[in-house]
Tab-separated table of C-alpha atoms and ligand atoms in Angstrom:
chain	number	residue	atom	x	y	z
X	1	MET	CA	113.368	63.355	59.664
X	2	MET	CA	111.872	60.948	57.138
X	3	SER	CA	112.340	58.057	59.576
X	4	LEU	CA	110.574	60.019	62.339
X	5	ARG	CA	107.613	60.517	60.018
X	6	GLN	CA	107.656	56.844	59.148
X	7	LYS	CA	107.437	56.052	62.857
X	8	GLY	CA	104.257	58.100	62.948
X	9	LYS	CA	105.760	61.068	64.820
X	10	SER	CA	104.411	64.471	63.899
X	11	ILE	CA	107.085	67.069	63.216
X	12	GLY	CA	106.431	70.775	63.825
X	13	PHE	CA	108.848	73.103	62.062
X	14	VAL	CA	109.636	76.786	62.668
X	15	PRO	CA	111.928	78.433	60.117
X	16	THR	CA	113.761	81.549	61.397
X	17	LEU	CA	116.673	83.820	60.619
X	18	GLY	CA	117.753	83.614	64.269
X	19	ALA	CA	118.304	86.497	66.725
X	20	LEU	CA	115.333	84.982	68.488
X	21	HIS	CA	112.778	86.917	70.529
X	22	GLU	CA	109.393	86.218	72.110
X	23	GLY	CA	107.734	86.394	68.676
X	24	HIS	CA	109.788	83.444	67.448
X	25	LEU	CA	109.362	81.643	70.758
X	26	SER	CA	105.566	81.921	70.571
X	27	LEU	CA	105.743	79.920	67.324
X	28	VAL	CA	108.091	77.398	68.910
X	29	ARG	CA	105.753	76.957	71.907
X	30	LYS	CA	102.771	76.363	69.652
X	31	ALA	CA	104.784	73.828	67.663
X	32	ARG	CA	105.813	72.165	70.957
X	33	ARG	CA	102.175	71.886	72.076
X	34	GLU	CA	100.977	70.447	68.781
X	35	ASN	CA	103.705	67.976	67.741
X	36	ASP	CA	105.797	65.038	68.942
X	37	VAL	CA	108.989	66.528	67.534
X	38	VAL	CA	109.940	70.197	67.098
X	39	ALA	CA	112.571	71.429	64.658
X	40	VAL	CA	113.741	75.035	64.307
X	41	SER	CA	116.000	76.340	61.571
X	42	ILE	CA	118.307	79.286	62.050
X	43	PHE	CA	119.446	80.401	58.651
X	44	VAL	CA	120.143	83.920	57.438
X	45	ASN	CA	119.183	83.204	53.862
X	46	PRO	CA	121.344	85.349	51.555
X	47	LEU	CA	118.869	84.972	48.680
X	48	GLN	CA	116.216	87.032	50.443
X	49	PHE	CA	118.404	90.105	50.985
X	50	GLY	CA	118.819	92.764	48.308
X	51	PRO	CA	122.330	94.021	47.443
X	52	LYS	CA	121.879	97.143	49.582
X	53	GLU	CA	120.168	95.379	52.472
X	54	ASP	CA	121.445	94.252	55.864
X	55	PHE	CA	122.606	90.670	55.155
X	56	LYS	CA	126.093	91.285	56.575
X	57	LYS	CA	125.033	93.127	59.687
X	58	TYR	CA	122.005	90.946	60.483
X	59	PRO	CA	122.467	89.805	64.132
X	60	ARG	CA	123.662	86.210	64.608
X	61	PRO	CA	123.733	85.468	68.362
X	62	LEU	CA	123.853	81.707	67.808
X	63	LYS	CA	124.872	80.650	71.308
X	64	ARG	CA	122.042	82.622	72.909
X	65	ASP	CA	119.548	81.335	70.330
X	66	LYS	CA	120.532	77.735	71.056
X	67	GLU	CA	120.093	78.288	74.795
X	68	LEU	CA	116.638	79.797	74.274
X	69	LEU	CA	115.578	76.855	72.113
X	70	LYS	CA	116.930	74.356	74.613
X	71	LYS	CA	114.714	75.958	77.271
X	72	GLU	CA	111.723	75.433	74.988
X	73	LYS	CA	112.645	71.754	74.639
X	74	VAL	CA	113.232	71.942	70.913
X	75	ASP	CA	114.428	68.591	69.558
X	76	TYR	CA	116.348	69.701	66.474
X	77	ILE	CA	118.119	72.923	65.587
X	78	PHE	CA	119.121	73.173	61.954
X	79	HIS	CA	121.793	75.782	61.312
X	80	PRO	CA	123.154	75.220	57.809
X	81	SER	CA	125.803	77.362	56.146
X	82	ALA	CA	124.876	79.322	53.034
X	83	LYS	CA	127.316	77.083	51.118
X	84	ALA	CA	125.536	73.948	52.280
X	85	MET	CA	122.157	75.333	51.260
X	86	PHE	CA	123.275	76.942	48.020
X	87	PRO	CA	126.490	75.244	46.880
X	88	GLN	CA	128.367	76.355	43.820
X	89	GLY	CA	126.298	75.581	40.780
X	90	PHE	CA	122.981	75.834	42.614
X	91	ASN	CA	120.685	77.160	39.925
X	92	THR	CA	117.025	76.784	40.800
X	93	ALA	CA	114.623	79.363	42.170
X	94	VAL	CA	110.983	79.328	43.163
X	95	GLN	CA	109.506	82.302	41.363
X	96	VAL	CA	106.341	83.361	43.160
X	97	GLY	CA	103.852	85.549	41.289
X	98	ALA	CA	105.439	84.631	37.972
X	99	ILE	CA	102.426	83.284	36.150
X	100	ARG	CA	99.841	85.937	36.957
X	101	LYS	CA	100.451	89.337	38.468
X	102	SER	CA	98.708	89.297	41.817
X	103	PRO	CA	98.951	91.900	44.581
X	104	LEU	CA	99.826	89.132	47.046
X	105	GLN	CA	103.014	88.282	45.212
X	106	ASN	CA	103.751	91.510	43.385
X	107	SER	CA	102.792	94.436	45.630
X	108	LEU	CA	103.741	95.880	49.050
X	109	CYS	CA	107.031	94.231	50.154
X	110	ALA	CA	107.325	92.348	46.856
X	111	LYS	CA	107.409	95.684	45.062
X	112	SER	CA	109.784	97.402	47.470
X	113	ARG	CA	112.136	94.439	47.768
X	114	PRO	CA	112.502	92.916	44.288
X	115	GLY	CA	113.572	89.279	44.480
X	116	HIS	CA	112.903	89.090	48.215
X	117	PHE	CA	110.015	86.641	48.129
X	118	GLN	CA	111.704	84.544	45.451
X	119	GLY	CA	114.628	84.230	47.860
X	120	VAL	CA	112.322	83.426	50.775
X	121	ALA	CA	110.380	80.825	48.781
X	122	THR	CA	113.543	79.158	47.448
X	123	GLY	CA	115.035	78.929	50.946
X	124	VAL	CA	111.814	77.823	52.617
X	125	ILE	CA	110.965	75.107	50.097
X	126	LYS	CA	114.418	73.598	50.639
X	127	LEU	CA	114.017	73.767	54.412
X	128	LEU	CA	110.579	72.151	54.165
X	129	ASN	CA	111.972	69.328	52.042
X	130	LEU	CA	114.749	68.764	54.574
X	131	ALA	CA	112.566	68.947	57.680
X	132	GLN	CA	109.625	66.984	56.222
X	133	PRO	CA	107.232	68.539	58.754
X	134	GLU	CA	103.564	67.824	59.175
X	135	ASN	CA	103.063	71.342	60.542
X	136	VAL	CA	104.882	74.561	59.788
X	137	TYR	CA	104.546	77.782	61.784
X	138	PHE	CA	104.867	81.351	60.502
X	139	GLY	CA	104.136	84.703	62.157
X	140	ALA	CA	101.407	87.158	61.143
X	141	LYS	CA	103.926	89.952	61.698
X	142	ASP	CA	105.213	89.105	58.202
X	143	PHE	CA	101.695	88.778	56.848
X	144	GLN	CA	102.550	88.863	53.153
X	145	GLN	CA	105.284	86.279	53.642
X	146	ALA	CA	102.873	84.030	55.548
X	147	LEU	CA	100.208	84.268	52.817
X	148	MET	CA	102.812	83.724	50.133
X	149	ILE	CA	104.269	80.592	51.764
X	150	GLU	CA	100.801	79.235	52.492
X	151	LYS	CA	99.967	79.690	48.818
X	152	MET	CA	103.242	78.143	47.669
X	153	ILE	CA	102.543	75.070	49.805
X	154	ARG	CA	99.119	74.791	48.170
X	155	ASP	CA	100.374	75.556	44.653
X	156	VAL	CA	103.031	72.833	44.655
X	157	ASN	CA	100.956	70.338	46.713
X	158	LEU	CA	103.220	69.950	49.709
X	159	ALA	CA	101.541	67.771	52.356
X	160	ILE	CA	102.173	70.288	55.118
X	161	ARG	CA	99.691	72.039	57.389
X	162	PHE	CA	100.387	75.763	57.522
X	163	HIS	CA	99.817	77.790	60.709
X	164	ARG	CA	99.754	81.587	60.937
X	165	CYS	CA	100.419	82.742	64.501
X	166	PRO	CA	99.574	86.148	66.029
X	167	THR	CA	102.099	88.986	66.220
X	168	VAL	CA	103.843	89.329	69.572
X	169	ARG	CA	104.428	92.942	70.653
X	170	GLU	CA	106.574	94.878	73.104
X	171	THR	CA	104.590	96.447	75.961
X	172	ASP	CA	104.326	99.754	74.058
X	173	GLY	CA	102.899	97.989	71.007
X	174	LEU	CA	105.975	97.769	68.773
X	175	ALA	CA	105.956	94.454	66.918
X	176	MET	CA	108.911	92.356	68.034
X	177	SER	CA	111.555	92.045	65.355
X	178	SER	CA	115.220	91.089	65.236
X	179	ARG	CA	115.742	94.390	63.422
X	180	ASN	CA	114.525	96.414	66.429
X	181	SER	CA	118.046	95.967	67.828
X	182	TYR	CA	119.317	98.353	65.126
X	183	LEU	CA	117.308	101.239	66.630
X	184	SER	CA	118.879	103.945	68.806
X	185	ALA	CA	116.956	104.960	71.953
X	186	ASP	CA	115.410	107.895	70.089
X	187	GLN	CA	114.490	105.771	67.073
X	188	ARG	CA	113.022	103.136	69.373
X	189	ARG	CA	110.707	105.781	70.868
X	190	ARG	CA	109.704	106.963	67.397
X	191	ALA	CA	109.039	103.425	66.230
X	192	GLN	CA	106.199	103.173	68.711
X	193	ALA	CA	104.166	105.391	66.389
X	194	ILE	CA	103.931	102.555	63.852
X	195	SER	CA	101.662	100.309	65.911
X	196	ARG	CA	99.923	103.335	67.451
X	197	VAL	CA	98.812	104.455	63.987
X	198	LEU	CA	97.749	100.938	63.013
X	199	PHE	CA	95.637	100.602	66.171
X	200	TRP	CA	94.208	104.065	65.533
X	201	LEU	CA	93.191	102.918	62.044
X	202	GLN	CA	91.705	99.748	63.488
X	203	ASP	CA	89.649	101.781	65.938
X	204	GLN	CA	88.502	104.385	63.401
X	205	ALA	CA	87.605	101.893	60.689
X	206	SER	CA	85.537	99.783	63.058
X	207	ARG	CA	83.351	102.707	64.200
X	208	PRO	CA	79.870	102.842	62.663
X	209	ALA	CA	80.551	106.384	61.425
X	210	ALA	CA	83.394	105.070	59.294
X	211	ARG	CA	80.936	103.219	57.062
X	212	ALA	CA	79.942	106.414	55.344
X	213	ARG	CA	83.528	107.391	54.840
X	214	LYS	CA	85.893	106.509	52.049
X	215	LEU	CA	88.962	104.588	53.164
X	216	ALA	CA	91.168	107.008	51.245
X	217	SER	CA	90.631	109.772	53.786
X	218	LEU	CA	91.411	107.452	56.707
X	219	LYS	CA	94.582	106.312	55.000
X	220	GLN	CA	95.555	109.924	54.392
X	221	LEU	CA	95.021	110.825	58.052
X	222	ALA	CA	97.018	107.810	59.203
X	223	ARG	CA	99.856	108.830	56.928
X	224	ARG	CA	99.837	112.342	58.403
X	225	LYS	CA	99.985	110.883	61.916
X	226	LEU	CA	102.957	108.671	61.108
X	227	ILE	CA	105.103	110.990	58.997
X	228	PRO	CA	106.513	113.107	61.884
X	229	PHE	CA	107.925	110.029	63.618
X	230	VAL	CA	109.548	108.105	60.796
X	231	THR	CA	112.177	108.789	58.165
X	232	HIS	CA	110.209	107.492	55.200
X	233	ILE	CA	106.948	105.657	54.628
X	234	ASP	CA	107.378	102.872	52.101
X	235	TYR	CA	103.671	101.974	52.164
X	236	LEU	CA	100.695	102.442	54.434
X	237	ASP	CA	97.485	100.914	53.204
X	238	ILE	CA	94.292	99.083	54.013
X	239	VAL	CA	94.098	95.934	51.938
X	240	ASP	CA	92.090	92.781	51.423
X	241	LEU	CA	92.982	90.147	54.001
X	242	GLU	CA	93.556	87.410	51.437
X	243	THR	CA	94.564	89.047	48.182
X	244	LEU	CA	96.300	92.114	49.697
X	245	GLU	CA	94.521	94.228	47.104
X	246	PRO	CA	94.179	97.881	48.227
X	247	LEU	CA	90.610	98.595	49.318
X	248	LYS	CA	88.530	101.663	48.565
X	249	LYS	CA	85.483	100.695	50.606
X	250	ILE	CA	85.145	99.304	54.094
X	251	GLN	CA	84.823	95.502	54.274
X	252	ARG	CA	83.971	93.224	57.174
X	253	MET	CA	87.586	92.079	57.475
X	254	MET	CA	90.542	94.116	56.296
X	255	LEU	CA	94.263	94.384	56.920
X	256	ALA	CA	96.049	97.631	57.726
X	257	VAL	CA	99.663	97.314	56.607
X	258	VAL	CA	102.683	99.515	56.954
X	259	ALA	CA	106.354	99.468	55.996
X	260	CYS	CA	108.554	102.386	56.896
X	261	TYR	CA	112.089	103.405	57.644
X	262	VAL	CA	113.159	104.675	61.043
X	263	GLY	CA	116.648	105.930	60.263
X	264	LYS	CA	118.035	103.215	58.010
X	265	THR	CA	115.991	100.448	59.595
X	266	ARG	CA	113.041	99.153	57.627
X	267	LEU	CA	110.188	98.039	59.879
X	268	ILE	CA	106.905	96.389	58.936
X	269	ASP	CA	103.704	95.787	60.855
X	270	ASN	CA	100.015	95.050	60.293
X	271	VAL	CA	96.746	94.639	62.148
X	272	ILE	CA	93.527	92.921	61.175
X	273	ILE	CA	90.460	95.158	61.199
X	274	HIS	CA	87.044	93.649	61.959
X	275	THR	CA	84.192	96.022	61.265
T	1	AMP	P1	112.424	85.915	61.023
T	1	AMP	O1	113.517	85.285	61.827
T	1	AMP	O2	112.291	87.371	61.245
T	1	AMP	O3	112.454	85.510	59.587
T	1	AMP	O4	111.067	85.303	61.598
T	1	AMP	C1	110.877	83.907	61.672
T	1	AMP	C2	109.406	83.641	61.890
T	1	AMP	O5	108.993	84.298	63.098
T	1	AMP	C3	108.535	84.235	60.775
T	1	AMP	O6	107.472	83.342	60.509
T	1	AMP	C4	108.043	85.519	61.360
T	1	AMP	O7	106.809	85.950	60.839
T	1	AMP	C5	107.889	85.141	62.823
T	1	AMP	N1	107.928	86.347	63.661
T	1	AMP	C6	108.849	87.333	63.636
T	1	AMP	N2	108.507	88.317	64.499
T	1	AMP	C7	107.341	87.942	65.073
T	1	AMP	C8	106.470	88.523	66.039
T	1	AMP	N3	106.729	89.700	66.583
T	1	AMP	N4	105.355	87.849	66.377
T	1	AMP	C9	105.072	86.637	65.825
T	1	AMP	N5	105.848	86.038	64.910
T	1	AMP	C10	106.970	86.676	64.533
């Protein structure tokens, strides 16, 4: 990869866990449009899964993934083993949010999944060093992850341009996710409520009448709308778009975020609210 950069070729890189869908492919297509060379990693990073999470059962349809990437004219597929990435004796981690407690690195998914973002950051920084990209592409579906990686790149002065790409949805609104394959038909129907509630919040918060209202009551109503459809709400909030700090008052730009369980499957989603 270094020699490609030396030849003046721009490398666009898309890190993934595999089990690819149109969400991933939208990132790959953008990378294809904007770079000479496109590299995609498929790596189910063990460091980012908690002990009770789905590392073992995470889908790994490698052959299908490779075919999809071939169709998109991807130049390099990087599919390392966990042993190659983290050999015996590996003993370094990137600890995000360690110096100052910030909501970006310590709240929402960081709070519910201790160690998750440290695992993500440690895996991603290695992948970035290996791929040596000029551009890297992440999805807004994992908004906190995207902000966190963008900040890490800035914090440690990596010469990489970060791109956050829009969330791709199923026709009924459900954000595409490799984890959607865990859902039964009934759970899949229920899961539709997640984006429905987020779009409801987006609509309500952007109405002029909402200005006079406190966000707390909107959040409460959204919660009530979602509860009947899901097993458990981990969080549902309206937060600052950059710091992810929970908001009390309406701002020009906000982010509605949700994480919830449908059965045993944890799903996340978010929408930007312009008022
Ligand atoms: P994952 O394999 O789930 O780790 O995702 C790899 C990359 O694809 C991450 O940057 C995700 O944010 C992004 N991604 C996943 N789902 C979607 C989606 N529905 N729309 C856009 N990007 C997505």
